mmCIF file of C-alpha atoms in Angstrom:
data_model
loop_
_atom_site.group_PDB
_atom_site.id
_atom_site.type_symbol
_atom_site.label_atom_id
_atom_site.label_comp_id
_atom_site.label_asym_id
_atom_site.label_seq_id
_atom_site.Cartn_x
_atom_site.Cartn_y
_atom_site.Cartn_z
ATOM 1 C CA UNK A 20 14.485 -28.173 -19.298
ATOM 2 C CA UNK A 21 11.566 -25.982 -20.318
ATOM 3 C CA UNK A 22 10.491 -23.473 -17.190
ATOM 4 C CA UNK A 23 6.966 -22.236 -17.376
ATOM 5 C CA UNK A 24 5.914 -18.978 -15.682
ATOM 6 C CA UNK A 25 2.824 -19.435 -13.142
ATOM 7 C CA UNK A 26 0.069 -17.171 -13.503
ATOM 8 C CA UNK A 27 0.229 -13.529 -13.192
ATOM 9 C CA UNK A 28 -0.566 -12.619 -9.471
ATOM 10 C CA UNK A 29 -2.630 -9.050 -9.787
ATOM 11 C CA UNK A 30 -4.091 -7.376 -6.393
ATOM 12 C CA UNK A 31 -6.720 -4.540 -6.868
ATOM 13 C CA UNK A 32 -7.969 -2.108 -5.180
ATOM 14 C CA UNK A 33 -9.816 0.985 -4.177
ATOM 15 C CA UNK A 34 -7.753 3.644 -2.051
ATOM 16 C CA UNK A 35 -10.018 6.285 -0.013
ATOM 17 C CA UNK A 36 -13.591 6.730 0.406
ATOM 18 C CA UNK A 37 -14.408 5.596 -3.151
ATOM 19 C CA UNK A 38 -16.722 2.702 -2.617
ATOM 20 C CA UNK A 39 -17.583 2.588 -6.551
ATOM 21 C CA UNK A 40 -17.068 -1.038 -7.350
ATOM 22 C CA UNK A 41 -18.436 -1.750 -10.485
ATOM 23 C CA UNK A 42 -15.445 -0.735 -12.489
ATOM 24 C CA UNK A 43 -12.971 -2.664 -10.342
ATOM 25 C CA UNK A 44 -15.099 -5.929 -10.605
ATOM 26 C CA UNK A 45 -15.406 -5.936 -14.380
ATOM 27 C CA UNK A 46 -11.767 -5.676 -14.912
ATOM 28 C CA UNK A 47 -11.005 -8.709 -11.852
ATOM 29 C CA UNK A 48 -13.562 -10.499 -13.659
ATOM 30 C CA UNK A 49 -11.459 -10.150 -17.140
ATOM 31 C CA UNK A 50 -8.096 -10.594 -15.439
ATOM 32 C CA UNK A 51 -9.467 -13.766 -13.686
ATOM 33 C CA UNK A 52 -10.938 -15.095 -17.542
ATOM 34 C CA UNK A 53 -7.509 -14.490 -19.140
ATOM 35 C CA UNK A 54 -5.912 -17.038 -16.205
ATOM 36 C CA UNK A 55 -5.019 -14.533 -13.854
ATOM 37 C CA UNK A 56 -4.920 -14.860 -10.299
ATOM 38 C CA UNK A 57 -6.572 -11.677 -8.673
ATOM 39 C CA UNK A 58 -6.620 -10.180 -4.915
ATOM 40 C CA UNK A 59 -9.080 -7.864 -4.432
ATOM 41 C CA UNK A 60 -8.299 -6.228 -1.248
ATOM 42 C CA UNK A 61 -11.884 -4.618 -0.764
ATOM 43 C CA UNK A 62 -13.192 -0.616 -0.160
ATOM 44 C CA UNK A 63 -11.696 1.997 1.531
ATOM 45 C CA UNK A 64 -8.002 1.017 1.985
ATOM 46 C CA UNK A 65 -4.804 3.541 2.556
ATOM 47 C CA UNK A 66 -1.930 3.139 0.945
ATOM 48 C CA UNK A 67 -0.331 1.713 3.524
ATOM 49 C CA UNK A 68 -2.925 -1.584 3.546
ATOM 50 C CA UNK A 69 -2.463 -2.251 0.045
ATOM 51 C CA UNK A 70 1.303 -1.734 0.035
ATOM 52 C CA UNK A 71 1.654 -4.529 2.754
ATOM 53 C CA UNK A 72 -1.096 -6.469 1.139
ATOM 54 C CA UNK A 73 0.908 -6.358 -2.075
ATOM 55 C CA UNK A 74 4.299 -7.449 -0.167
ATOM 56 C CA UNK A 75 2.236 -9.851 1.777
ATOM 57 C CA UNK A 76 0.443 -11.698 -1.190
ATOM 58 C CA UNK A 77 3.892 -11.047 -3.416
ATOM 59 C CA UNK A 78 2.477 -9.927 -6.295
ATOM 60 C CA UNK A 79 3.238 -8.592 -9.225
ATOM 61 C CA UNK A 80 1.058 -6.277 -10.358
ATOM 62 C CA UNK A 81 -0.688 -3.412 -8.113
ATOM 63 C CA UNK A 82 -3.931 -1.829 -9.937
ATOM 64 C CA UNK A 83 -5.611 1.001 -8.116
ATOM 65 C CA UNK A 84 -9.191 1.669 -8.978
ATOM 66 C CA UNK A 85 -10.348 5.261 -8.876
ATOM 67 C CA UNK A 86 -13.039 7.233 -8.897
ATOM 68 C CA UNK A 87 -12.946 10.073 -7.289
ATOM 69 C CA UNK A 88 -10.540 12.789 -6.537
ATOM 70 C CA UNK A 89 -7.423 12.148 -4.296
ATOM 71 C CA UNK A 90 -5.462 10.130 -6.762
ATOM 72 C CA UNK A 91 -2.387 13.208 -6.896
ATOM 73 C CA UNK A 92 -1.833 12.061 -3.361
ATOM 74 C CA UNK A 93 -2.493 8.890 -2.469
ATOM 75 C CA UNK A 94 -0.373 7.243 -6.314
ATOM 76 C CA UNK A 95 2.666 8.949 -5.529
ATOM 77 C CA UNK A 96 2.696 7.598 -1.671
ATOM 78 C CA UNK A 97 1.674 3.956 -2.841
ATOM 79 C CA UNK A 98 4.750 4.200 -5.276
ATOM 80 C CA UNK A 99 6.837 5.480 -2.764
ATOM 81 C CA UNK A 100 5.630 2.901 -0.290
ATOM 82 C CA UNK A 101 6.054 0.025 -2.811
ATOM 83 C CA UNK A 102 9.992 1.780 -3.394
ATOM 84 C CA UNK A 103 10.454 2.205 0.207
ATOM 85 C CA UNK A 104 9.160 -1.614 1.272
ATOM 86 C CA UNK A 105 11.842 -2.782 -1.828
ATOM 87 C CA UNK A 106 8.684 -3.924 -4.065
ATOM 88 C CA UNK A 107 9.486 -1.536 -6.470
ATOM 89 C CA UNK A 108 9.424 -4.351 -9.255
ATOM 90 C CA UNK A 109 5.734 -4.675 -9.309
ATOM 91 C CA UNK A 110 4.147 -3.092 -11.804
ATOM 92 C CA UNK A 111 1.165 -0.021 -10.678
ATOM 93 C CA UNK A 112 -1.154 0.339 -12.918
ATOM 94 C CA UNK A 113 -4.463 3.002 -12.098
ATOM 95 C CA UNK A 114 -7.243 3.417 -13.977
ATOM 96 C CA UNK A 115 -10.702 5.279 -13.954
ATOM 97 C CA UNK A 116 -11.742 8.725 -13.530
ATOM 98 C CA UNK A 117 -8.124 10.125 -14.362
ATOM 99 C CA UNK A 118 -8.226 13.260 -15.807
ATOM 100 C CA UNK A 119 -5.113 14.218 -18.643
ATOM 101 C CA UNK A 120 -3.487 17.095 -16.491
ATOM 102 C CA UNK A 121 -2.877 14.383 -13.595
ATOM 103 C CA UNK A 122 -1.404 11.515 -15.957
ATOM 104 C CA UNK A 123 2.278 13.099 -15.925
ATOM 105 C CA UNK A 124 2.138 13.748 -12.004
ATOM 106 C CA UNK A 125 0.755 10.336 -11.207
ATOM 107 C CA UNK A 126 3.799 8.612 -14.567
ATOM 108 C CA UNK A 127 6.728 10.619 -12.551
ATOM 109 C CA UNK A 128 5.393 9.653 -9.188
ATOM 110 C CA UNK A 129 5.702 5.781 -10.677
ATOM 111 C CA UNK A 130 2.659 4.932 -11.549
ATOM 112 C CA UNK A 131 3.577 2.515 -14.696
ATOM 113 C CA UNK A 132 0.753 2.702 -17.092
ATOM 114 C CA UNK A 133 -3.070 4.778 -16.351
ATOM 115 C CA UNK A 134 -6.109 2.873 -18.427
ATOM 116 C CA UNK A 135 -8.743 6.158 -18.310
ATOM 117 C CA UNK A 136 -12.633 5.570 -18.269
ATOM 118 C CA UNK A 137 -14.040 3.463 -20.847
ATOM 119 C CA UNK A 138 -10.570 1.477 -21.827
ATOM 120 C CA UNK A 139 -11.695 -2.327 -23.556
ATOM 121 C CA UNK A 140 -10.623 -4.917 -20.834
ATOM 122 C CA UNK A 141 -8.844 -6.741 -23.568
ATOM 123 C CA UNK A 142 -6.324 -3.693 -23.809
ATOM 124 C CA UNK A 143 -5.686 -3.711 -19.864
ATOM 125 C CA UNK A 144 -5.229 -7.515 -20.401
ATOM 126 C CA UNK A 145 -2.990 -7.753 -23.321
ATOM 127 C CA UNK A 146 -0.935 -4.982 -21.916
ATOM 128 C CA UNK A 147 -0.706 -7.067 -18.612
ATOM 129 C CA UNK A 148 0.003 -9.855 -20.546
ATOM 130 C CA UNK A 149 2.956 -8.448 -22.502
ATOM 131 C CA UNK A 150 4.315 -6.969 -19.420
ATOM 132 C CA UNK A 151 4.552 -10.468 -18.149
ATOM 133 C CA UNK A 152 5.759 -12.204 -21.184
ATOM 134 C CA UNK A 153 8.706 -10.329 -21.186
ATOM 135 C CA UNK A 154 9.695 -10.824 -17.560
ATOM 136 C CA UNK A 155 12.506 -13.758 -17.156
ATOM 137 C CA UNK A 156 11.051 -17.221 -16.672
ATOM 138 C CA UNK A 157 13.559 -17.412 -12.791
ATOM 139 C CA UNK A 158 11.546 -14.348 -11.901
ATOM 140 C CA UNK A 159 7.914 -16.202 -12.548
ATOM 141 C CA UNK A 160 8.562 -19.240 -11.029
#
Protein backbone atom coordinates (compact mmCIF):
# COMPACT_ATOMS: atom_id res chain seq x y z
CA UNK A 1 0.00 0.00 0.00
CA UNK A 2 1.51 3.25 -1.23
CA UNK A 3 1.08 6.22 1.63
CA UNK A 4 1.21 9.69 0.26
CA UNK A 5 2.24 12.65 2.44
CA UNK A 6 -0.49 15.61 2.49
CA UNK A 7 0.69 18.94 1.85
CA UNK A 8 3.19 20.74 3.83
CA UNK A 9 1.28 22.82 6.54
CA UNK A 10 3.56 26.25 6.88
CA UNK A 11 2.25 29.18 9.36
CA UNK A 12 3.96 32.66 8.97
CA UNK A 13 4.34 35.36 10.67
CA UNK A 14 5.49 38.71 11.86
CA UNK A 15 6.59 38.92 15.68
CA UNK A 16 6.65 42.65 17.21
CA UNK A 17 5.80 45.92 15.89
CA UNK A 18 7.04 45.09 12.36
CA UNK A 19 4.01 45.66 10.24
CA UNK A 20 6.21 45.29 6.89
CA UNK A 21 4.21 42.81 4.92
CA UNK A 22 5.34 42.76 1.61
CA UNK A 23 8.11 40.31 2.15
CA UNK A 24 5.96 37.85 4.10
CA UNK A 25 3.21 37.86 1.32
CA UNK A 26 5.53 37.13 -1.58
CA UNK A 27 6.98 34.14 0.02
CA UNK A 28 3.01 32.76 1.24
CA UNK A 29 2.22 33.48 -2.20
CA UNK A 30 5.22 31.03 -3.49
CA UNK A 31 4.66 28.49 -0.73
CA UNK A 32 0.89 28.45 -1.61
CA UNK A 33 2.00 27.98 -5.78
CA UNK A 34 4.32 25.07 -4.90
CA UNK A 35 1.00 23.21 -3.12
CA UNK A 36 1.55 24.37 0.19
CA UNK A 37 -0.92 25.04 2.68
CA UNK A 38 -0.06 28.43 4.47
CA UNK A 39 -1.37 30.21 7.86
CA UNK A 40 -0.61 33.53 8.01
CA UNK A 41 -1.25 34.55 11.47
CA UNK A 42 -1.29 38.43 10.72
CA UNK A 43 0.91 41.70 12.32
CA UNK A 44 2.12 42.24 15.51
CA UNK A 45 2.05 38.83 17.29
CA UNK A 46 4.33 37.64 20.49
CA UNK A 47 5.78 34.66 20.62
CA UNK A 48 3.51 33.29 22.66
CA UNK A 49 0.44 33.74 19.83
CA UNK A 50 2.30 32.12 17.22
CA UNK A 51 3.63 29.29 19.38
CA UNK A 52 -0.05 28.28 20.26
CA UNK A 53 -1.13 29.13 16.79
CA UNK A 54 1.50 26.71 15.53
CA UNK A 55 0.35 23.86 18.16
CA UNK A 56 -3.16 24.83 17.41
CA UNK A 57 -3.07 24.60 13.49
CA UNK A 58 -0.31 21.52 13.94
CA UNK A 59 1.99 22.51 11.64
CA UNK A 60 5.02 21.81 10.51
CA UNK A 61 6.88 24.49 9.63
CA UNK A 62 7.09 27.96 11.67
CA UNK A 63 8.59 30.96 9.41
CA UNK A 64 9.07 34.25 11.17
CA UNK A 65 9.20 37.31 9.01
CA UNK A 66 11.46 40.11 10.13
CA UNK A 67 12.24 43.32 9.64
CA UNK A 68 13.30 45.11 12.16
CA UNK A 69 15.41 44.71 15.18
CA UNK A 70 14.30 42.41 18.11
CA UNK A 71 14.90 39.13 16.40
CA UNK A 72 18.00 38.14 19.29
CA UNK A 73 15.05 38.02 21.62
CA UNK A 74 12.01 37.17 20.48
CA UNK A 75 13.79 33.60 18.02
CA UNK A 76 15.30 32.18 20.93
CA UNK A 77 11.87 32.46 23.13
CA UNK A 78 9.70 31.14 20.09
CA UNK A 79 12.20 28.11 20.01
CA UNK A 80 12.06 27.70 23.49
CA UNK A 81 8.30 28.02 23.48
CA UNK A 82 7.92 25.55 20.56
CA UNK A 83 10.56 23.06 22.95
CA UNK A 84 8.70 23.83 26.00
CA UNK A 85 4.91 23.22 24.36
CA UNK A 86 6.71 19.62 22.95
CA UNK A 87 6.50 21.05 19.19
CA UNK A 88 9.98 20.99 18.94
CA UNK A 89 9.69 18.89 15.60
CA UNK A 90 8.55 21.74 13.52
CA UNK A 91 10.90 23.20 11.62
CA UNK A 92 11.66 27.51 12.31
CA UNK A 93 12.77 29.01 9.66
CA UNK A 94 13.35 33.30 9.78
CA UNK A 95 14.15 35.31 7.18
CA UNK A 96 14.62 39.10 6.27
CA UNK A 97 16.60 41.82 7.62
CA UNK A 98 19.06 39.35 9.52
CA UNK A 99 22.24 40.66 9.85
CA UNK A 100 25.53 37.86 9.82
CA UNK A 101 26.66 38.55 13.54
CA UNK A 102 23.00 37.41 14.71
CA UNK A 103 22.78 34.13 12.44
CA UNK A 104 24.85 31.93 15.07
CA UNK A 105 22.79 33.38 18.15
CA UNK A 106 19.44 32.99 16.46
CA UNK A 107 21.10 28.74 14.79
CA UNK A 108 22.01 27.88 18.67
CA UNK A 109 18.83 29.35 19.99
CA UNK A 110 17.03 26.74 17.29
CA UNK A 111 16.20 28.58 14.71
CA UNK A 112 16.68 25.78 11.79
CA UNK A 113 17.63 27.58 8.69
CA UNK A 114 17.71 31.96 8.22
CA UNK A 115 16.87 32.95 4.28
CA UNK A 116 18.53 36.82 4.51
CA UNK A 117 17.09 39.72 2.28
CA UNK A 118 16.85 39.13 -1.28
CA UNK A 119 16.90 35.02 -1.12
CA UNK A 120 14.94 33.56 -4.69
CA UNK A 121 11.59 32.06 -3.35
CA UNK A 122 12.45 28.97 -5.26
CA UNK A 123 15.46 28.39 -2.75
CA UNK A 124 13.10 28.88 0.44
CA UNK A 125 10.78 26.42 -1.46
CA UNK A 126 13.03 23.71 -2.54
CA UNK A 127 14.68 23.80 0.80
CA UNK A 128 11.11 23.40 2.37
CA UNK A 129 10.49 20.90 0.05
CA UNK A 130 13.51 18.69 0.79
CA UNK A 131 12.96 19.12 4.40
CA UNK A 132 9.66 17.47 3.84
CA UNK A 133 10.64 14.81 1.46
CA UNK A 134 12.75 13.35 3.83
CA UNK A 135 10.33 13.22 6.74
CA UNK A 136 8.64 9.52 7.14
CA UNK A 137 5.44 9.08 5.16
CA UNK A 138 3.46 7.93 9.18
CA UNK A 139 4.62 11.37 10.19
CA UNK A 140 2.77 13.24 7.01
CA UNK A 141 -0.25 11.55 7.06
Amino acid sequence: MTTFKRPLRVLLAKLGMDTHTVGVTVIGHALREAGMEVIFTGLKQTPEMVCAAAVQEDVDVVGISTLSAGHTRSLPKLARLLREAGASDKLLVAGGVIPEEDKPILEEAGVDRIFTMGSDTRDIVAYLESWWAQRPAEDAA
